[in-house]
Coordinates of C-alpha atoms and ligand atoms in Angstrom, one line a residue:
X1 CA 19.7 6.0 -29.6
X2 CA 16.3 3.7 -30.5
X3 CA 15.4 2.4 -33.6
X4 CA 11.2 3.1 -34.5
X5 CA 10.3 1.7 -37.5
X6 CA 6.9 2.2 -39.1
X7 CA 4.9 -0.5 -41.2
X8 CA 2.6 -0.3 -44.8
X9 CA -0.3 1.2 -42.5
X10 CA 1.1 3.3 -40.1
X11 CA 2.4 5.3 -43.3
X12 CA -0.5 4.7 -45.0
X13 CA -2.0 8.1 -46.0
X14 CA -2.1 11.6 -44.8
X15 CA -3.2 10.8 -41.5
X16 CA -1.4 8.0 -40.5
X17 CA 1.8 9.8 -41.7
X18 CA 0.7 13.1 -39.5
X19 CA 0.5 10.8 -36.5
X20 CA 3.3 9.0 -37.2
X21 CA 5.7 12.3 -37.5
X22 CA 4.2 13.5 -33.9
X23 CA 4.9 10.1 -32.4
X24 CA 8.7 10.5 -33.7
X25 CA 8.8 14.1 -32.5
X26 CA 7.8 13.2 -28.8
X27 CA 10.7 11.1 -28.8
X28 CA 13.6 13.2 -30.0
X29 CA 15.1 13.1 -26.8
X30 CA 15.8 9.2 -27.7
X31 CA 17.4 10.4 -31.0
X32 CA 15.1 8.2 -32.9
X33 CA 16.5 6.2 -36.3
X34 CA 13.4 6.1 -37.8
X35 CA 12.5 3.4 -40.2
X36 CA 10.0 3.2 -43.1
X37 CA 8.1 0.4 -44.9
X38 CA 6.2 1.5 -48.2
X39 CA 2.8 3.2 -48.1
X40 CA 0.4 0.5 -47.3
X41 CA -0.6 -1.7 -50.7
X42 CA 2.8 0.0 -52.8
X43 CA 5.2 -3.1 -52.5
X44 CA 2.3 -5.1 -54.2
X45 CA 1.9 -2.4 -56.7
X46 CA 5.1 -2.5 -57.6
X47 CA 4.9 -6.4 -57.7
X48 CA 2.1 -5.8 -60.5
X49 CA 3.8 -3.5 -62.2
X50 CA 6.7 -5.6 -62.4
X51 CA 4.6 -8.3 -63.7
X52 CA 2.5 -6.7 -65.9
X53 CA 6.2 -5.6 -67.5
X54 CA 7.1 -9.1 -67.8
X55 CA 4.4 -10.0 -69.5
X56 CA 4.1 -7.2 -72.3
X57 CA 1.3 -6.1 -70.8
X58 CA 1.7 -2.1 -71.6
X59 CA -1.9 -0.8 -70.5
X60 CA -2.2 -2.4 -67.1
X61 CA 1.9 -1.3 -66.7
X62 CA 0.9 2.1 -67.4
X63 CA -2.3 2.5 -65.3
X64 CA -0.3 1.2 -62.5
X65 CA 2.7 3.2 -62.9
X66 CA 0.5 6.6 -63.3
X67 CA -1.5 5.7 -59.5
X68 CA 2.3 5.2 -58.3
X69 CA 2.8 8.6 -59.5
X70 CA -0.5 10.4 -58.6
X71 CA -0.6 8.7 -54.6
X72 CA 2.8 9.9 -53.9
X73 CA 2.4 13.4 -55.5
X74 CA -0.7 13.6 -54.2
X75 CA 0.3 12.9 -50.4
X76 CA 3.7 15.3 -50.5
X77 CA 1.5 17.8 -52.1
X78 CA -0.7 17.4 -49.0
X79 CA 1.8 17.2 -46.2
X80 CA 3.1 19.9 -47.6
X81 CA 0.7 22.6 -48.4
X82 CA 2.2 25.3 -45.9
X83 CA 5.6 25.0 -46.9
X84 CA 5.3 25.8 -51.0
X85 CA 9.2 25.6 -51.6
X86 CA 9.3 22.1 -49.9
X87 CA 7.0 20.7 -51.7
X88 CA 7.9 21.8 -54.8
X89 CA 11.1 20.3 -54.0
X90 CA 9.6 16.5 -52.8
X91 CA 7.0 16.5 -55.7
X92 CA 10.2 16.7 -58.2
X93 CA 12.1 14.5 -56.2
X94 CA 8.8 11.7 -56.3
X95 CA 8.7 12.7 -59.8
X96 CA 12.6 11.7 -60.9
X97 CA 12.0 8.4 -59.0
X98 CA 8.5 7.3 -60.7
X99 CA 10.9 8.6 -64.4
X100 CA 13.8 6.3 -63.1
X101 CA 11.0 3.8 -62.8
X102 CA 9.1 4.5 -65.9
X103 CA 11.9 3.6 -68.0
X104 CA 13.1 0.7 -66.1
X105 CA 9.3 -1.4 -66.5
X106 CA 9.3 -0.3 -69.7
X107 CA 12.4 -1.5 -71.0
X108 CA 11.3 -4.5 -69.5
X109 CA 8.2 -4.0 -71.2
X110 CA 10.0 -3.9 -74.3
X111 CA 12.3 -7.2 -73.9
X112 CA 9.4 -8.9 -72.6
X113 CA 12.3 -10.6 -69.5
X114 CA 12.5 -9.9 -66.2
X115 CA 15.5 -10.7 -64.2
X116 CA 15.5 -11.2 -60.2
X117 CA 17.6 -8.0 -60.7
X118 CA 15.5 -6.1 -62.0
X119 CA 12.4 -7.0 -60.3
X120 CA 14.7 -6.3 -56.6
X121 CA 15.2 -2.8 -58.2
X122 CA 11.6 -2.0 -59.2
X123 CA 9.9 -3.2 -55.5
X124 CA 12.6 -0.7 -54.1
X125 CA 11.0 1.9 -54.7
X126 CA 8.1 1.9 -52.5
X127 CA 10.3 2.5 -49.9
X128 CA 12.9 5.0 -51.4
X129 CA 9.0 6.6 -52.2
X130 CA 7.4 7.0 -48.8
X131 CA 11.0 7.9 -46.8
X132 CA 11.4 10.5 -49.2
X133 CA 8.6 11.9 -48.6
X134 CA 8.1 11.7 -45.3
X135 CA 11.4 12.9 -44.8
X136 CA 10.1 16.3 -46.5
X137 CA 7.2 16.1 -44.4
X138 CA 9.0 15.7 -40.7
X139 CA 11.1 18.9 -42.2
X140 CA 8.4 20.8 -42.8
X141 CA 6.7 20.2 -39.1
X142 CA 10.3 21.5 -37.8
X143 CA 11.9 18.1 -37.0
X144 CA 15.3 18.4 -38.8
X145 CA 16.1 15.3 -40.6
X146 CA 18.7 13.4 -42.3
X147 CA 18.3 11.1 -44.9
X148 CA 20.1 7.8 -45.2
X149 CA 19.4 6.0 -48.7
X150 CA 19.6 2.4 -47.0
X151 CA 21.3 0.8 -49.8
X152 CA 24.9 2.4 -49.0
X153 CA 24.4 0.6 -45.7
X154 CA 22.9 -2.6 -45.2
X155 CA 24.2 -5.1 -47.5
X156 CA 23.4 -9.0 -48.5
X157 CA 24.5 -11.3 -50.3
X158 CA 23.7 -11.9 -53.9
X159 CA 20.0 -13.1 -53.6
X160 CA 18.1 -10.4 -54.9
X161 CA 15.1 -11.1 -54.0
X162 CA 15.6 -12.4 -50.2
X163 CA 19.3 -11.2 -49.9
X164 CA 20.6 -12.7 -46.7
X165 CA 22.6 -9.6 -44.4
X166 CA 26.0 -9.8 -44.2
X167 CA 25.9 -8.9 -40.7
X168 CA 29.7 -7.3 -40.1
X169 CA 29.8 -5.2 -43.1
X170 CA 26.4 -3.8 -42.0
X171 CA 28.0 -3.2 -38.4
X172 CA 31.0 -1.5 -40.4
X173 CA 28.6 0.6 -42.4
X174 CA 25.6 1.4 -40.3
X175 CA 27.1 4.0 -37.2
X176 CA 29.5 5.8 -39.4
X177 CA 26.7 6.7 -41.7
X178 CA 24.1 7.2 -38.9
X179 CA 26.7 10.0 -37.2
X180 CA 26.9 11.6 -40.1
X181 CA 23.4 11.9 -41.1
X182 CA 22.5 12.9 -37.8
X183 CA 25.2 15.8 -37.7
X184 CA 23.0 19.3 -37.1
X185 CA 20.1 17.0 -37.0
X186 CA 17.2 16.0 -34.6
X187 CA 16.5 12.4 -36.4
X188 CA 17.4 10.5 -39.5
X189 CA 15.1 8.2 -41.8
X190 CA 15.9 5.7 -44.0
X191 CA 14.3 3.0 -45.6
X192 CA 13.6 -0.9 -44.6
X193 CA 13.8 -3.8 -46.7
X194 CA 16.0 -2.2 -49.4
X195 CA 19.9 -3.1 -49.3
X196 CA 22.3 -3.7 -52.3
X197 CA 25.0 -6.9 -52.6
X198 CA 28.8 -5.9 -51.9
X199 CA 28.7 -5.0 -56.2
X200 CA 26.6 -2.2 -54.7
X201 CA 23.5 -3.9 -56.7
X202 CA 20.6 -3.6 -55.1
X203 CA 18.6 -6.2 -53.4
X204 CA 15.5 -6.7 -51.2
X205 CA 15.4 -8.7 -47.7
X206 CA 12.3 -10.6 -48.3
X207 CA 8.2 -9.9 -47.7
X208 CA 8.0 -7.8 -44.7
X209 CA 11.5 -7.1 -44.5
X210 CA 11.3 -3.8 -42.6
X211 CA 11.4 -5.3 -39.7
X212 CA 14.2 -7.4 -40.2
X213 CA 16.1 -3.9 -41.3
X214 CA 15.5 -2.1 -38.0
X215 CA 16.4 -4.7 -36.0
X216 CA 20.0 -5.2 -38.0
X217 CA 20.1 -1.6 -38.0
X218 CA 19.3 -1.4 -33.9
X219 CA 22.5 -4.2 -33.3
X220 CA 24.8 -1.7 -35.8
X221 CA 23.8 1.4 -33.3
X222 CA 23.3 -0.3 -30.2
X223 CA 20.0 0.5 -29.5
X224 CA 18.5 0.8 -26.3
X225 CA 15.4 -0.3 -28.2
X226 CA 13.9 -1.6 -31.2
X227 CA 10.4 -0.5 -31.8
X228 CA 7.9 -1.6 -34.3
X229 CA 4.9 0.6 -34.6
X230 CA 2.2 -1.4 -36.7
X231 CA -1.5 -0.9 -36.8
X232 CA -2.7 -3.7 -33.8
X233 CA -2.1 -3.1 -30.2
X234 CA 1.5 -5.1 -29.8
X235 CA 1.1 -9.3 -30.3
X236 CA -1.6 -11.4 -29.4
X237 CA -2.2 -14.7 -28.3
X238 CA -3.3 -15.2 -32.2
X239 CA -3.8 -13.7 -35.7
X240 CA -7.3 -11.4 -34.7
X241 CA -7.9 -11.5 -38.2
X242 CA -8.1 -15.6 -38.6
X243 CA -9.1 -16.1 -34.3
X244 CA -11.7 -14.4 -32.1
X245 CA -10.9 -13.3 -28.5
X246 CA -7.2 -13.3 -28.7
X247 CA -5.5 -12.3 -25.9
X248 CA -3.4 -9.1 -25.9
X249 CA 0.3 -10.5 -24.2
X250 CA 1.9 -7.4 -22.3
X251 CA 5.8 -9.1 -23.0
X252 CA 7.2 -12.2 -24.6
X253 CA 11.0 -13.7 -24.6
X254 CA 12.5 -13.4 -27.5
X255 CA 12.1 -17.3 -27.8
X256 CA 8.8 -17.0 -28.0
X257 CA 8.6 -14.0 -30.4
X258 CA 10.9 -15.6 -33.2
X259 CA 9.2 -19.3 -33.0
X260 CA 5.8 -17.3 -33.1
X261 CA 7.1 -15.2 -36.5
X262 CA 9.2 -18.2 -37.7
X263 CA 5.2 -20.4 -37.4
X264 CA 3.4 -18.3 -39.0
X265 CA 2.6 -14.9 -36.7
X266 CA 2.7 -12.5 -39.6
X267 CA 3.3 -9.5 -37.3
X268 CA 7.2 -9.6 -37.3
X269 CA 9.3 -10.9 -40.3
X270 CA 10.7 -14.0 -39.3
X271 CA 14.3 -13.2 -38.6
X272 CA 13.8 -9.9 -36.7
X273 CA 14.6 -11.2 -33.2
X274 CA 18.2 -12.5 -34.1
X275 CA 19.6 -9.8 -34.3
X276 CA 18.6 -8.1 -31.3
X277 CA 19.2 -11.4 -29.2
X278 CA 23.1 -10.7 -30.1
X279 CA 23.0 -7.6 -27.5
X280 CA 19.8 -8.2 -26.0
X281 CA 18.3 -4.8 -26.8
X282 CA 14.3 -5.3 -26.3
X283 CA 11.5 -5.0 -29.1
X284 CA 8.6 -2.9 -28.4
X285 CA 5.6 -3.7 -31.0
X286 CA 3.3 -0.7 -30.6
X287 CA 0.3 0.6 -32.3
X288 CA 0.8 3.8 -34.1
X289 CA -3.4 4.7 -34.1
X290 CA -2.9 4.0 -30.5
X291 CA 0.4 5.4 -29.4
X292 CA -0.3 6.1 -25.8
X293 CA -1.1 2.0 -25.3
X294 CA 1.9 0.0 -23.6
X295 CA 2.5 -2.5 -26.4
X296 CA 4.4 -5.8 -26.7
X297 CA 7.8 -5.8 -25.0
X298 CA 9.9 -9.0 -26.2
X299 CA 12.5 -9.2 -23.9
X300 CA 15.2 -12.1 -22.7
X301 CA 13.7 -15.1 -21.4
X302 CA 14.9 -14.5 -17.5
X303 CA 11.8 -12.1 -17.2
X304 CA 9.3 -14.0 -18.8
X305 CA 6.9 -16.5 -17.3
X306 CA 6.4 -20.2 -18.1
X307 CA 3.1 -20.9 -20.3
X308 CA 1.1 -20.7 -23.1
X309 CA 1.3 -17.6 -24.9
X310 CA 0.1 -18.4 -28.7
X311 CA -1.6 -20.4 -31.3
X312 CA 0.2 -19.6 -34.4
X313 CA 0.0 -21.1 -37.7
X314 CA 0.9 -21.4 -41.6
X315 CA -2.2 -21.7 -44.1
X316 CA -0.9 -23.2 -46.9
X317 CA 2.1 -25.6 -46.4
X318 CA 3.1 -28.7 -48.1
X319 CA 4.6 -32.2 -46.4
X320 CA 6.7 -33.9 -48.3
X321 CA 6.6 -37.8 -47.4
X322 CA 10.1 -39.5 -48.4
X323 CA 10.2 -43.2 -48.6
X324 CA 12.9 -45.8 -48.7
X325 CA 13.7 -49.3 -47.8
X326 CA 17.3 -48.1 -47.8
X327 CA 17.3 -45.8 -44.8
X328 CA 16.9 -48.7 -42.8
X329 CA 20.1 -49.2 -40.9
X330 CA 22.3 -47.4 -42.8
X331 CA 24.2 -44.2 -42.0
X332 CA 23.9 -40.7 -44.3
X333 CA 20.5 -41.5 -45.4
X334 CA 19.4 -38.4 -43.8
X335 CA 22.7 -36.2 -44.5
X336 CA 21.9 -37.1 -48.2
X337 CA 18.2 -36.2 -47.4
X338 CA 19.0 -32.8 -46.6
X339 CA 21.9 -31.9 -49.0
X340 CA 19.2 -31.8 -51.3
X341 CA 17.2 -29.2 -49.5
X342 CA 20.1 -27.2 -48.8
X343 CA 21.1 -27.3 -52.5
X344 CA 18.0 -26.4 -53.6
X345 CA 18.0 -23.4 -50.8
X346 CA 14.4 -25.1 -49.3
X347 CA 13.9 -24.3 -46.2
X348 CA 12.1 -26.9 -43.7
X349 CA 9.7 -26.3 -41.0
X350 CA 9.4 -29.5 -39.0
X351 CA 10.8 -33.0 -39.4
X352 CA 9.7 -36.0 -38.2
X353 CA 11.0 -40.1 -39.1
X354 CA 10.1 -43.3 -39.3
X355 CA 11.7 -46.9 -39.6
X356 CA 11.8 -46.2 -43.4
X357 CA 10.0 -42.6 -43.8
X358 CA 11.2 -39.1 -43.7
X359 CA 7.9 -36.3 -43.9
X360 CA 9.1 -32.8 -43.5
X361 CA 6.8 -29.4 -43.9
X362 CA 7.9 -26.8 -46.7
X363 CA 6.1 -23.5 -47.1
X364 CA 3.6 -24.1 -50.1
X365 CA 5.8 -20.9 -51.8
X366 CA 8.8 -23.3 -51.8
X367 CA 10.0 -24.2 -55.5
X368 CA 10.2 -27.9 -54.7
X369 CA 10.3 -29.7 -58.2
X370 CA 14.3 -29.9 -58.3
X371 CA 14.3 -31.7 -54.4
X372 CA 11.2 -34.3 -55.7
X373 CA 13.1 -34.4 -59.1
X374 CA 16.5 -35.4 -57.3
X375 CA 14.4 -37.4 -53.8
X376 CA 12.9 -39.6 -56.3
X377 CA 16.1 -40.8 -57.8
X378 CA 16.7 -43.0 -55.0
X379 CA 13.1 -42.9 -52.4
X380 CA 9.3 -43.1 -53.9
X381 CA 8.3 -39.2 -52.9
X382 CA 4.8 -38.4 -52.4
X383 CA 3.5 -34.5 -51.6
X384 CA 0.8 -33.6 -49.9
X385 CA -1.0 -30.2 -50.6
X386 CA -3.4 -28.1 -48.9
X387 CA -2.3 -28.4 -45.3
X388 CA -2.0 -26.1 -42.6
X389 CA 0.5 -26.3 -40.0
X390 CA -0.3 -25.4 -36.3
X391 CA 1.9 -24.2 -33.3
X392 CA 1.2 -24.0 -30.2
X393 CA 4.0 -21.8 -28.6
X394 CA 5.3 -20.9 -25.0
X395 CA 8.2 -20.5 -22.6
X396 CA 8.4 -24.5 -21.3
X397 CA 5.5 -25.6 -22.4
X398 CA 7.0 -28.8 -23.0
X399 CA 7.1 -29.4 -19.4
X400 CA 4.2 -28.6 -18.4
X401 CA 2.0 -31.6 -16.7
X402 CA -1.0 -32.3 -19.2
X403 CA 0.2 -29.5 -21.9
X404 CA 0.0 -32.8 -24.5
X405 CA -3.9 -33.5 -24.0
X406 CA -4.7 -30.2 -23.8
X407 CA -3.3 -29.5 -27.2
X408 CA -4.8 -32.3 -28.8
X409 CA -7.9 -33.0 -26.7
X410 CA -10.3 -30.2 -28.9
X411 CA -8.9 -31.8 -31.9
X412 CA -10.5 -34.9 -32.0
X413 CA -12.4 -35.2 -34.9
X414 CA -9.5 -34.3 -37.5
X415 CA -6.9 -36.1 -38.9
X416 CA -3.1 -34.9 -37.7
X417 CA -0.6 -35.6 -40.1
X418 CA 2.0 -34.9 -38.7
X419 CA 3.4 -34.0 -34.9
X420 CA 6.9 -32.5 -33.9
X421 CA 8.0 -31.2 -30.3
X422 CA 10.7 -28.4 -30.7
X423 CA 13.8 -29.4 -28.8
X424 CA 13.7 -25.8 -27.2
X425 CA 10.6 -26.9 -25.0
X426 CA 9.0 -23.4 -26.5
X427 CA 7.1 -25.0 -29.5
X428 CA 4.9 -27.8 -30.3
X429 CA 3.5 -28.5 -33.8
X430 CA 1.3 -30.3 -36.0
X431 CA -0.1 -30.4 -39.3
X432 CA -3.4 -30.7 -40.5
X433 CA -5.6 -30.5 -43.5
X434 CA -6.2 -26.9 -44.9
X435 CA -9.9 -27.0 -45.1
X436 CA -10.1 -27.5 -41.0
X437 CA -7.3 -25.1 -40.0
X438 CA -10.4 -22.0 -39.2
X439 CA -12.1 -24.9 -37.1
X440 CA -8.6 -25.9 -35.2
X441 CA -7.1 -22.4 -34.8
X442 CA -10.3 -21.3 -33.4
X443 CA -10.8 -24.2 -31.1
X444 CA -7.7 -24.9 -30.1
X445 CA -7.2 -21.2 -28.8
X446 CA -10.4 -21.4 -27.1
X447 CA -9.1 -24.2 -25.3
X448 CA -6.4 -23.0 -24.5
X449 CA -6.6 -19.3 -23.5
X450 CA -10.7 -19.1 -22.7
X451 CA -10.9 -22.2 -20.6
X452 CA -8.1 -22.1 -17.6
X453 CA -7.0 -24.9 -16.0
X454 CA -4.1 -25.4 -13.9
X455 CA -1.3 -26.8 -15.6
X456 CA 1.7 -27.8 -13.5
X457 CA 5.6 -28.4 -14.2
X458 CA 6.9 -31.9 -13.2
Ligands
ADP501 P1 3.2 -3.7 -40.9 O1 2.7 -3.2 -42.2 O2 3.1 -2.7 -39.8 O3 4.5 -4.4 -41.0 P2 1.9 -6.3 -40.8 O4 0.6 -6.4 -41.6 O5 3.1 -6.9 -41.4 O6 2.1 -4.8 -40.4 O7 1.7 -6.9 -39.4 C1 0.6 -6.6 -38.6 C2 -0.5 -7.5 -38.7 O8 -0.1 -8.8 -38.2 C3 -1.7 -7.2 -37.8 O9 -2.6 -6.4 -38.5 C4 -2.3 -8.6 -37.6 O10 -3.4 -8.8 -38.4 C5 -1.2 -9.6 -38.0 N1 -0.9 -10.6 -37.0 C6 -0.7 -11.9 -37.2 N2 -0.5 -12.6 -36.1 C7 -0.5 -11.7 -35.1 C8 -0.4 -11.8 -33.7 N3 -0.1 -13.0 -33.1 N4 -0.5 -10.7 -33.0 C9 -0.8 -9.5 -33.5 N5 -0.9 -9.4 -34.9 C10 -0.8 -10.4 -35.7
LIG502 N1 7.3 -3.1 -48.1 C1 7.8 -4.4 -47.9 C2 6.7 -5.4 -48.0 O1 5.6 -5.0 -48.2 C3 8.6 -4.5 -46.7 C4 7.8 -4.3 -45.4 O2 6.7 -3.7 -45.4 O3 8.3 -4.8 -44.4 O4 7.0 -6.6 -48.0
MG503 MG1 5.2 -6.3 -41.5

């Protein structure tokens, strides 16, 4: 069995959905589990709609709900032109969820409130939207297919809105449901970042949390491999869109992978590596406007070489500088430190101390007021915004004679705030002011992967 799970784009339209289906059906050999991310621009939609509810705004709700409506009928009623009955069937079945969803933004609308709740139900439905349909259409071109609604199957805990998996009653869930779908069948769909709590709520895994469900859903079926068809040619030495000249990279370890997602690389969700680690089934990130290319192949760490493989990095972060005269000598200063974090459910990029001074890094989406609020109680607390943080990220670079200078020797004219060396000798990072991150990405990768000089272990 493999796991193919296709992004925004590569689901985007009629097109991308026709190549998409005749990608799956040259692999039906591999019994596919194919999973689907909205159309391309429908989880923001839904993210307006849901705010347009929440603020009474009734037009804008409405105008957004009726191109919802008219994309998705629309695009069954076009995959579907030769098979009438079909697609009478999928434009009804599009039609009861945009209803369900009508009458959910507008008693919203109405109340003028919008609970986490309710705002995890109405972003589900980009997803329910385009596996629905494309389910109809891989029918219709003669690939049977069973249809798994997501949220009997993986389930999180009670955050709604980045529900964390609770990874054994997924692995419970997940095969028996699979087999069963896939009785008389020659694939199954289903949807990515949808789930529901153990209440049987539902719940969302986070921005760009398809990819995060196919590989959960690849350890539950033990796949012999995950892969991730998106619209660029497998992962690069860099964003393309932010760097010029990146390097294509034909495999990675799965170090490198999760440090490059967990810094910034927005081409995998952050957490999809874990759980394909656990029984080391390898990643493929292919391009689905380029099928026949070899991709990306993230695999365990024994078959990688040493070296520089990216520049990755997070636009808009904030360091929070802690100060107190009381860390000095004394123990739990930092346990304290960090029970605050963890209370308030902040997460922390990188760390570093001084004699009396703890900074740390915090994504600039990070509700931080309770931690200052609480940190100021007993330290003076002062936040720095608009700063980037940059990684430079490979197997060992940490050992690698000169790696240091060669990092920070294009850099010389900026101010680093902040520096941190990951203890996993994969990652080294720094922080810099927001308005010179283009300047530093640019010539840092230039540096790095345009001008080649031998760098040796010692
Ligand atoms: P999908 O909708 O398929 O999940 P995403 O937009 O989430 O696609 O991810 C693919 C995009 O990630 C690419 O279009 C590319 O611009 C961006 N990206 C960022 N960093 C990298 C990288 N290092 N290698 C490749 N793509 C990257
Ligand atoms: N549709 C969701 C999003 O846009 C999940 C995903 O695409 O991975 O965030
Ligand atoms: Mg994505």
């Amino acid at each position: 069995m493999i796991v193919m799970k296709f992004g925004g784009t590569s689901v985007a339209n009629f097109e991308a959905i026709t190549r998409t289906i005749f990608i799956i059906g040259g692999k039906l050999d591999q019994k596919p589990v194919v999973v689907v991310s909205a159309l391309s621009k429908v989880t923001d939609l839904l993210y307006r709609i849901s705010d347009a509810a929440a603020s009474r705004n009734v037009e804008e709700m409405e105008m957004l709900l009726a191109q919802l409506r008219e994309r998705h009928v629309n695009l069954a009623g076009d995959l579907l032109a030769q098979s009438p009955a079909l697609k009478e069937d999928a434009v009804a079945e599009v039609n009861r969820i945009c209803d369900s969803l009508d009458s959910l933004a507008r008693a919203v609308c109405a109340v003028g409130e919008l609970s986490d709740r309710n705002k995890a139900i109405i972003i589900s439905n980009g997803e329910l939207l385009s596996s629905t349909v494309i389910c109809y259409a891989m029918n219709a071109k003669g690939i049977r297919t069973g249809f798994i609604d997501a949220r009997r199957m993986m389930v999180t805990n009670d955050s709604y809105l980045k529900g964390e998996p609770v990874v054994e009653e997924i692995l419970t869930r997940v095969p028996g449901m699979v087999e069963e779908a896939y009785r008389g069948m020659d694939a199954v769909i289903t949807q990515g970042f949808i789930a529901s709590n153990l209440k049987g709520e539902q719940t969302v895994l986070g921005r760009g949390g398809s990819d995060y469900s196919a590989s959960l859903i690849g350890l539950a079926v033990d796949a012999e491999r995950i892969e991730i068809w998106t619209d660029v040619d497998g992962v690069r030495s860099a964003d393309p869109r932010k760097v010029e000249n990146t390097k294509y990279l034909e495999k990675i370890s799965f170090e490198e992978a999760a440090e490059m997602a967990h810094f910034g690389a927005k081409v995998l969700h952050p957490l999809t590596i874990e759980p394909a680690v656990k029984k080391n089934i390898p990643i493929y990130v292919l391009n689905s406007m380029n099928p026949s290319g070899k991709g990306t192949a993230i695999l365990r760490s024994e078959l990688i070489e040493d070296g520089v493989k990216s520049v990755s990095f997070k636009e808009n972060i904030r360091v929070i500088n802690i100060f107190s005269m009381r860390m000095i000598n004394t123990s739990g200063f930092l346990r304290r430190v960090f029970e605050i974090f963890s209370e308030s459910k902040v997460s922390v990029d990188l760390i570093s101390t001084s004699e009396a001074n703890i900074s740390v890094t915090v994504d600039a989406a990070e509700k931080i007021e309770a931690v200052v609020k609480q940190l100021s109680e007993f330290a003076e607390v002062i936040v720095d915004d608009d700063k980037s943080q940059v990684s430079v990220i490979g197997k060992n670079i940490v050992k690698l004679n000169g790696m240091l200078k060669r990092t920070f020797a294009p850099l010389k004219r900026c101010n680093v705030y902040m520096i941190s060396q990951g203890a996993s000798f994969v990652n080294i990072s720094f922080v810099v002011d927001r308005e010179e991150l283009t300047e530093v990405v640019q010539s840092l990768h230039h540096h790095l992967f345009e001008t080649p000089e031998e760098l040796e272990t010692f």
